[in-house]
GROMACS .gro file of C-alpha atoms in nm:
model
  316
    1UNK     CA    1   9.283   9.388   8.578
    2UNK     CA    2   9.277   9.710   8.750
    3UNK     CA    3   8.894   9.798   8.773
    4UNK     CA    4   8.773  10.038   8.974
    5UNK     CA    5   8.634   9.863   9.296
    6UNK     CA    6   8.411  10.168   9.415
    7UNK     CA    7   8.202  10.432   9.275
    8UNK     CA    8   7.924  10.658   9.442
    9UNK     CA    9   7.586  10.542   9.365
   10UNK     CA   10   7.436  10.831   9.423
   11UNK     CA   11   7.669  11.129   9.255
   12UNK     CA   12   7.948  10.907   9.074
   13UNK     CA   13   8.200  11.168   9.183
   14UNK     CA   14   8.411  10.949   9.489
   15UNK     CA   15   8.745  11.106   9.491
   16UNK     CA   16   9.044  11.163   9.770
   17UNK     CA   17   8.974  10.853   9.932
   18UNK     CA   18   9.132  10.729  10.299
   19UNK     CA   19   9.068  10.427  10.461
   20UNK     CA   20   9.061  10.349  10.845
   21UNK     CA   21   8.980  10.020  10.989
   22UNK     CA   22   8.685  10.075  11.258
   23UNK     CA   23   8.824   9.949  11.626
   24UNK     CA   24   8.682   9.621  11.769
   25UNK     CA   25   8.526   9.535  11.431
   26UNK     CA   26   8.634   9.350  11.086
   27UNK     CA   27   8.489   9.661  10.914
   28UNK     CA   28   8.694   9.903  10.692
   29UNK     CA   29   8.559  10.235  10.643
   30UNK     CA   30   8.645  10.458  10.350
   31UNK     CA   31   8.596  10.830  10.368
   32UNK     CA   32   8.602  11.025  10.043
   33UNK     CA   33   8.490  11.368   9.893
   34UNK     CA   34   8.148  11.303   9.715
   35UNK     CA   35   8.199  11.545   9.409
   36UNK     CA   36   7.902  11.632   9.239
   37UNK     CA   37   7.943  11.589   8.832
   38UNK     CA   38   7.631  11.673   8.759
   39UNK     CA   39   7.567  12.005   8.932
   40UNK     CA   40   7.484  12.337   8.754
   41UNK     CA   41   7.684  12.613   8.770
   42UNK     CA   42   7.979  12.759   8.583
   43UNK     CA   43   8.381  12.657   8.588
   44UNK     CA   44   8.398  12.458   8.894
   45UNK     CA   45   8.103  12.450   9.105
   46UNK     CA   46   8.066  12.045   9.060
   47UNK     CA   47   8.386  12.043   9.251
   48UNK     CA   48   8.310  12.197   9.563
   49UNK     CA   49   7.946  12.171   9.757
   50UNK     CA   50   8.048  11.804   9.779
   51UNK     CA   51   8.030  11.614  10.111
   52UNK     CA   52   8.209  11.358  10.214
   53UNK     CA   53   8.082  11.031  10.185
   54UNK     CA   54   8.137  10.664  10.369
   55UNK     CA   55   8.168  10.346  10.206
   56UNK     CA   56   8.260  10.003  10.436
   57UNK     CA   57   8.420   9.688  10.367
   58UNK     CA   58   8.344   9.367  10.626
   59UNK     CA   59   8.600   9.147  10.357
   60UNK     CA   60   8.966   9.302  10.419
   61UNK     CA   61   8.874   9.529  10.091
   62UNK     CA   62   8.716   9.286   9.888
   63UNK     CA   63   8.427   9.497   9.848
   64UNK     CA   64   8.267   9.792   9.947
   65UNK     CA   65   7.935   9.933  10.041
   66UNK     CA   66   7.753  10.270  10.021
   67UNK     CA   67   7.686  10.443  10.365
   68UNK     CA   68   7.567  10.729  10.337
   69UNK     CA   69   7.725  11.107  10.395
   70UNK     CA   70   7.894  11.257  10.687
   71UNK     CA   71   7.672  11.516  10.910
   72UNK     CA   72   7.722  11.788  11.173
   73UNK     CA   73   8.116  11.870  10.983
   74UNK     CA   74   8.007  12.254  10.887
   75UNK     CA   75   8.099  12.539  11.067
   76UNK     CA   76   7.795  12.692  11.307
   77UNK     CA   77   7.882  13.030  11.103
   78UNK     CA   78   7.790  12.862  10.768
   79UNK     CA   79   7.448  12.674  10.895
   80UNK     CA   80   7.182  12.711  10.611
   81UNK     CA   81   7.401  12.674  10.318
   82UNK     CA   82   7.564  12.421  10.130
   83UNK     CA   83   7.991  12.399  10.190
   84UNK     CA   84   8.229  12.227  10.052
   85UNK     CA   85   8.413  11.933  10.264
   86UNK     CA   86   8.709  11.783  10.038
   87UNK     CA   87   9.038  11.530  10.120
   88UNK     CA   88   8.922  11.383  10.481
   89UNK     CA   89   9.238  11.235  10.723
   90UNK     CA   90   9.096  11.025  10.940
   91UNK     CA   91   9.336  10.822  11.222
   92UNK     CA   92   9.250  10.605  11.531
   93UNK     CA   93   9.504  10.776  11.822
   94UNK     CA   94   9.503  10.847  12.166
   95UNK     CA   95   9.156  10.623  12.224
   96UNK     CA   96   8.932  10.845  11.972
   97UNK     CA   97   8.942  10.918  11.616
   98UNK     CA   98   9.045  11.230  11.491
   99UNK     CA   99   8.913  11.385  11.146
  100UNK     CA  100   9.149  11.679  10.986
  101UNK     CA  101   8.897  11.785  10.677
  102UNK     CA  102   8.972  12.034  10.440
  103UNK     CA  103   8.698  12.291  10.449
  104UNK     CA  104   8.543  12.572  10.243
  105UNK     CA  105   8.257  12.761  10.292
  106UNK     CA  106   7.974  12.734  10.049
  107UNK     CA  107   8.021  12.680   9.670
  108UNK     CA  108   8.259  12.876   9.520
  109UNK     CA  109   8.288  12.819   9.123
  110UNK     CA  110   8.631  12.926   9.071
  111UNK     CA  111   8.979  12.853   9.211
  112UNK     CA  112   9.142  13.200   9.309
  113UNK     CA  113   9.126  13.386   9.625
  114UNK     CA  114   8.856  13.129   9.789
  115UNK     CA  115   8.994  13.051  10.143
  116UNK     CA  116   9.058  12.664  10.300
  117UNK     CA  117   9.136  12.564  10.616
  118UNK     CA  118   9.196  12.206  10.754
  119UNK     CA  119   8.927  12.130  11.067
  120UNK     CA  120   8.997  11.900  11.326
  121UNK     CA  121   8.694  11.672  11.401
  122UNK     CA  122   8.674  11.373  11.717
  123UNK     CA  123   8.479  11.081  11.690
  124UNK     CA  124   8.426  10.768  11.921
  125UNK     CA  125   8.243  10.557  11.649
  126UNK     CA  126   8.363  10.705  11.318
  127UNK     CA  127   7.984  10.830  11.307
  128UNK     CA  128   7.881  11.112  11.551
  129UNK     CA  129   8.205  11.363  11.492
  130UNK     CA  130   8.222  11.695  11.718
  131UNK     CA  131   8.418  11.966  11.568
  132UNK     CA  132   8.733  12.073  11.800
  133UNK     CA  133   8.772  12.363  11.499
  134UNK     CA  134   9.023  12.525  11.252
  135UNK     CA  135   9.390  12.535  11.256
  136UNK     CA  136   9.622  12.841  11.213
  137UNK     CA  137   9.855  12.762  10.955
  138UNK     CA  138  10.117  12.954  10.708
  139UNK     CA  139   9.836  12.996  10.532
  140UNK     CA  140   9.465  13.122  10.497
  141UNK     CA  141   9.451  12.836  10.166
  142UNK     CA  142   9.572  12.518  10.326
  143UNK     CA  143   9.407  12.144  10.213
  144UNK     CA  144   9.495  11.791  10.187
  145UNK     CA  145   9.599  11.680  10.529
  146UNK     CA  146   9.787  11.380  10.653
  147UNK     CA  147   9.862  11.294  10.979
  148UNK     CA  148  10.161  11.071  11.134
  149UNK     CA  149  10.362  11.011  11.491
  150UNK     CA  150  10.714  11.050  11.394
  151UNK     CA  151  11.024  10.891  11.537
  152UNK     CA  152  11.113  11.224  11.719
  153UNK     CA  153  10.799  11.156  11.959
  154UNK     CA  154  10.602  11.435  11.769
  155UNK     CA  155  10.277  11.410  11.605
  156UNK     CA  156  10.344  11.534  11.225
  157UNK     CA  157  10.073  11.692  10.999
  158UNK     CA  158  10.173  11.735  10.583
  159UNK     CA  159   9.944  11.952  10.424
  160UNK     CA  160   9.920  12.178  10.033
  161UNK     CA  161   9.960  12.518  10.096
  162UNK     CA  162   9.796  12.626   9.769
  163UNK     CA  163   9.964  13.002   9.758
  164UNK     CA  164  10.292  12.850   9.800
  165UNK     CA  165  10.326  12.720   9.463
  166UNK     CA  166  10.108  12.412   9.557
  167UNK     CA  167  10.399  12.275   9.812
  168UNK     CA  168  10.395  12.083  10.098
  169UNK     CA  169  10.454  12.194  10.450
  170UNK     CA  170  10.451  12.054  10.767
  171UNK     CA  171  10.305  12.103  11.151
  172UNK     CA  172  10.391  11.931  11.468
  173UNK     CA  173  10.191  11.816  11.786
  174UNK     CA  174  10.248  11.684  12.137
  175UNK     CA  175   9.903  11.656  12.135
  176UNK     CA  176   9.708  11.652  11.819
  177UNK     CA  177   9.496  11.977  11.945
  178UNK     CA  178   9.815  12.261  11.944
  179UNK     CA  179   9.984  12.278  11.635
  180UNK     CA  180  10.304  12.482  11.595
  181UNK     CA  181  10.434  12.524  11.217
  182UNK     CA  182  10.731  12.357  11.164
  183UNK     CA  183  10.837  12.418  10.782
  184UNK     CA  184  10.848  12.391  10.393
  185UNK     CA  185  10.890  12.039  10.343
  186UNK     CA  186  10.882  11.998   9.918
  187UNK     CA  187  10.893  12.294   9.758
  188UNK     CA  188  10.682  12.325   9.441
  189UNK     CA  189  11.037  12.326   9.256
  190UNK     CA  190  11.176  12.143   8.940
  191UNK     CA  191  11.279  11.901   9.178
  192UNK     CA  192  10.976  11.884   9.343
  193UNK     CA  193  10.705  11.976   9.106
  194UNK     CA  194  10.354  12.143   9.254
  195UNK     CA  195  10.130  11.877   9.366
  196UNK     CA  196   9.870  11.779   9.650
  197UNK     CA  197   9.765  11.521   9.836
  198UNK     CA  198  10.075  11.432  10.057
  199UNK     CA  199  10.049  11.069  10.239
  200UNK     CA  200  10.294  10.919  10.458
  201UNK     CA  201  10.296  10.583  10.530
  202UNK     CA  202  10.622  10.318  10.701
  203UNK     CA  203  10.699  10.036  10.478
  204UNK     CA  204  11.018   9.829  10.468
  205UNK     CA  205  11.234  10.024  10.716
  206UNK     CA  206  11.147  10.353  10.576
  207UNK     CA  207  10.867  10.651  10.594
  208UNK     CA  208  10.706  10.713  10.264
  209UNK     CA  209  10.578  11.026  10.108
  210UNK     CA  210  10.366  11.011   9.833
  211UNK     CA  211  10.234  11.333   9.651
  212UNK     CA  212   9.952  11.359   9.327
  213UNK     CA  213  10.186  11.572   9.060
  214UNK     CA  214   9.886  11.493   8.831
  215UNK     CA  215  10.055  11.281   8.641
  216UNK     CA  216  10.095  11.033   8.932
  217UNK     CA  217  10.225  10.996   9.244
  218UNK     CA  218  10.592  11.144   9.347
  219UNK     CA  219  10.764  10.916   9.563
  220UNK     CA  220  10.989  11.036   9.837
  221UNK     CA  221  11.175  10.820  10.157
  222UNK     CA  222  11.321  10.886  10.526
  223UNK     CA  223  11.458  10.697  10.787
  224UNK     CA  224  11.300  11.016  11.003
  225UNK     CA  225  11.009  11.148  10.836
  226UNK     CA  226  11.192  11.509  10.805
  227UNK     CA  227  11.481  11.531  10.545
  228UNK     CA  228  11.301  11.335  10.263
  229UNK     CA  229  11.494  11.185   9.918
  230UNK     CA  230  11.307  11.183   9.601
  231UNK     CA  231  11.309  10.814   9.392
  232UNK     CA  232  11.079  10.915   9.164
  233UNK     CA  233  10.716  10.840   9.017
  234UNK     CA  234  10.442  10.564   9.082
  235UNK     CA  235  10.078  10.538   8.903
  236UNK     CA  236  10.182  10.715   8.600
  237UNK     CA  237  10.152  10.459   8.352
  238UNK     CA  238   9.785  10.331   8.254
  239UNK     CA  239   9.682  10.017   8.411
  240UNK     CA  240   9.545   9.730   8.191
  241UNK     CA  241   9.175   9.810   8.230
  242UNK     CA  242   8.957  10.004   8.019
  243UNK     CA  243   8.831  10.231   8.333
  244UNK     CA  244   9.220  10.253   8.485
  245UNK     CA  245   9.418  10.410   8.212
  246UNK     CA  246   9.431  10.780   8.327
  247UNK     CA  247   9.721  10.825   8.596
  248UNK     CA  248   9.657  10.768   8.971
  249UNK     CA  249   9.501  11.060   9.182
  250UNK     CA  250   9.580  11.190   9.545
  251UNK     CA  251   9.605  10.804   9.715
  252UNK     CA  252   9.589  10.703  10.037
  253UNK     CA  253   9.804  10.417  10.164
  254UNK     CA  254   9.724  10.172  10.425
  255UNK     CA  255   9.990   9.905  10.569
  256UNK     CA  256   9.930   9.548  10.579
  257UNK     CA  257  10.207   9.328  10.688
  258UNK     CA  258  10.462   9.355  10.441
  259UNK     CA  259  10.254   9.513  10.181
  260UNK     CA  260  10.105   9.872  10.119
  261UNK     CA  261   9.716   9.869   9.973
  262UNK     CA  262   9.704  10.184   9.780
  263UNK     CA  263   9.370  10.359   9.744
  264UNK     CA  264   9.367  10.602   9.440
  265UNK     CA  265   9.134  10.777   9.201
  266UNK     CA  266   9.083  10.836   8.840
  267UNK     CA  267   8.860  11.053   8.611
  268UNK     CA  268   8.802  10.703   8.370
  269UNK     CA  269   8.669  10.921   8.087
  270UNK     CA  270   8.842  11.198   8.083
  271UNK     CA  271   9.153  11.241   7.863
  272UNK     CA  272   9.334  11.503   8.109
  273UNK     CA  273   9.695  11.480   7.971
  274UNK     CA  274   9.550  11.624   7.636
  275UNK     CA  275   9.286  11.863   7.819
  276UNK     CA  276   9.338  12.219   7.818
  277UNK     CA  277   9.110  12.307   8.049
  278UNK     CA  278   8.890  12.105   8.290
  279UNK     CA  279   8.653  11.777   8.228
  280UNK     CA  280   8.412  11.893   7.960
  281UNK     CA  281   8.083  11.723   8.044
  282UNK     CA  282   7.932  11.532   8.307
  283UNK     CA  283   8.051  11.192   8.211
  284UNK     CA  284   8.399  11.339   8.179
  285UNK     CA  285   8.319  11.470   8.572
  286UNK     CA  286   8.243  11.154   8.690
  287UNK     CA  287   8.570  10.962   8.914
  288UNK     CA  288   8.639  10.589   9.033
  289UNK     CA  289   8.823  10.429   9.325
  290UNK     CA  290   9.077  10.218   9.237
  291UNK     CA  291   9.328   9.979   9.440
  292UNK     CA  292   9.665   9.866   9.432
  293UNK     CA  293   9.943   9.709   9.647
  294UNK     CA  294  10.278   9.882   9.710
  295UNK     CA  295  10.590   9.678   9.849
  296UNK     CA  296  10.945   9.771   9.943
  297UNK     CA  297  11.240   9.604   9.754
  298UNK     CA  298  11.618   9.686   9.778
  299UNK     CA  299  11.472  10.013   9.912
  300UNK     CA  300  11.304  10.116   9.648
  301UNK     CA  301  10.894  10.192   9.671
  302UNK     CA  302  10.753   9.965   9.417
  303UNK     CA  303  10.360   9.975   9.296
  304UNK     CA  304  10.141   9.692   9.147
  305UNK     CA  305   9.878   9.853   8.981
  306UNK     CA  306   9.671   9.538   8.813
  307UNK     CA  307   9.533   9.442   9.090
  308UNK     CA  308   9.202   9.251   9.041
  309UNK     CA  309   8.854   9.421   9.213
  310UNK     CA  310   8.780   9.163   9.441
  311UNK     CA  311   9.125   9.111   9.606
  312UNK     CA  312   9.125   9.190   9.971
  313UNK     CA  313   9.400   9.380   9.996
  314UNK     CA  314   9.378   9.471  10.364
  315UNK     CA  315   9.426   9.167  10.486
  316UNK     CA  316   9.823   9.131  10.580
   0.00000   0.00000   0.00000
């Protein structure tokens, strides 16, 4: 059964999740965007003023526990006001952690015209993060980064470009600090429909990238995490529990051994494929974190999706 093995306690709204396992420790730690169903406001203010909040596992994924929320990420220019912190990429490289968080100042209610830009946080304890700042992009409406060393020696950053048809470009690094734009990697086309949320991931002799088309994930593969091949879709079909039948949101994927756990979210009770518009109440609002284990046969990405809550997936 594929129950959801996390919520937020305190705002039931954990969404975007990515999950990093804390150096020197057997603890997992899960950042997510902390949505906030329940906040006033018109069209989509519950969506933005959300922080991003920490949950930890000491069981391979077997369970998790609420931390808390993630200070000191605004910018100094913002101080005194709520902002809006969404779709955290957190890696372990170069003997610190590095944070690339989607940022927007205060709480905007709508979707047009409001400008994003991915931040670039260090951390050497996944708790005390000092902001290294904003990078310069194609675009002043950039979100959902990932973050990868590629087998051409370069560091590789996917990201949305939301005003380029909600497409996914790409960045490189020798360094992680100095980005140079590299490139329109899926287009937004029929053959690549607009989405978010791009994760790559190596599994089975091949890099993965997964993208949310909101109606689950498209699945693409490279032997050099440039020139990419669509197979097709994962997470679209509803899982056999009650709270995991709506397809699988922006997921984050983290290898272990010869398996893939896959950490995805779902709005549980809200009927979006037949929605016109957004949730329409709270409860509608409110998300889940799900799990599920991805593995690689005859080349082909393929995703488990019943996985039992309780199943520590991390463990290889």
């Amino acid at each position: 059964m594929s129950a959801p093995i996390y919520r937020d306690p305190i705002a039931d709204g954990a969404a975007d999740p990515t999950v990093i396992r804390k150096q020197g420790t057997n603890e997992w730690w899960m950042f997510y965007t902390n949505r906030q169903p329940a906040a006033p406001g018109p069209k989509f203010t519950w969506i933005h003023g959300s922080p991003i909040g920490v949950a930890v596992s000491t069981d391979d994924g077997a369970s998790w526990h609420y931390r808390g929320t993630v200070a000191g990420l605004d910018d100094p220019r913002d101080a005194g006001q709520r902002n809006t912190h969404w779709a955290p990429e957190v890696i372990w490289a170069e003997g610190q952690y590095h944070m690339w968080l989607s940022y927007i100042p205060g709480v905007p209610d709508n979707w047009p015209g409001i400008p994003r830009t991915i931040t670039h946080f260090t951390s050497p304890d996944l708790e005390n993060w000092t902001r290294v700042g904003p990078l310069t992009l194609n675009g002043p409406r950039v979100i959902d980064a990932c973050v990868l060393k590629c087998p051409d020696g370069l560091w590789r950053m996917w990201y949305k470009d939301e005003d380029a048809g909600s497409s996914t470009w790409s960045a490189v690094s020798t360094d992680l600090y100095t980005w140079k734009q590299e490139g329109l990697v899926l287009s937004g086309s029929p053959d690549a429909p607009p989405h978010e949320g791009p994760n790559v991931f190596v599994l089975g002799g091949w890099h993965w990238l997964i993208v949310d088309e909101w109606r689950g994930q498209g699945v693409y593969r490279s032997q050099d995490a440039v020139n990419w091949e669509r197979q097709g879709i994962i997470g679209g079909e509803p899982g056999t529990d009650p709270m995991d039948i709506r397809f699988m949101r922006h997921a984050d994927v983290v290898v272990a051994g010869d398996h893939g756990a896959v950490y995805y979210f779902t709005h549980p009770e809200w009927d979006e494929l037949n929605a016109k518009e957004g949730p329409p109440d709270v409860a509608a609002r409110k998300t889940a974190v799900h799990h599920g284990r991805v593995t690689v046969v005859d080349d082909v990405l393929v995703f488990e999706r019943n996985i039992a809550a309780g199943i520590p997936l991390l463990k290889p």
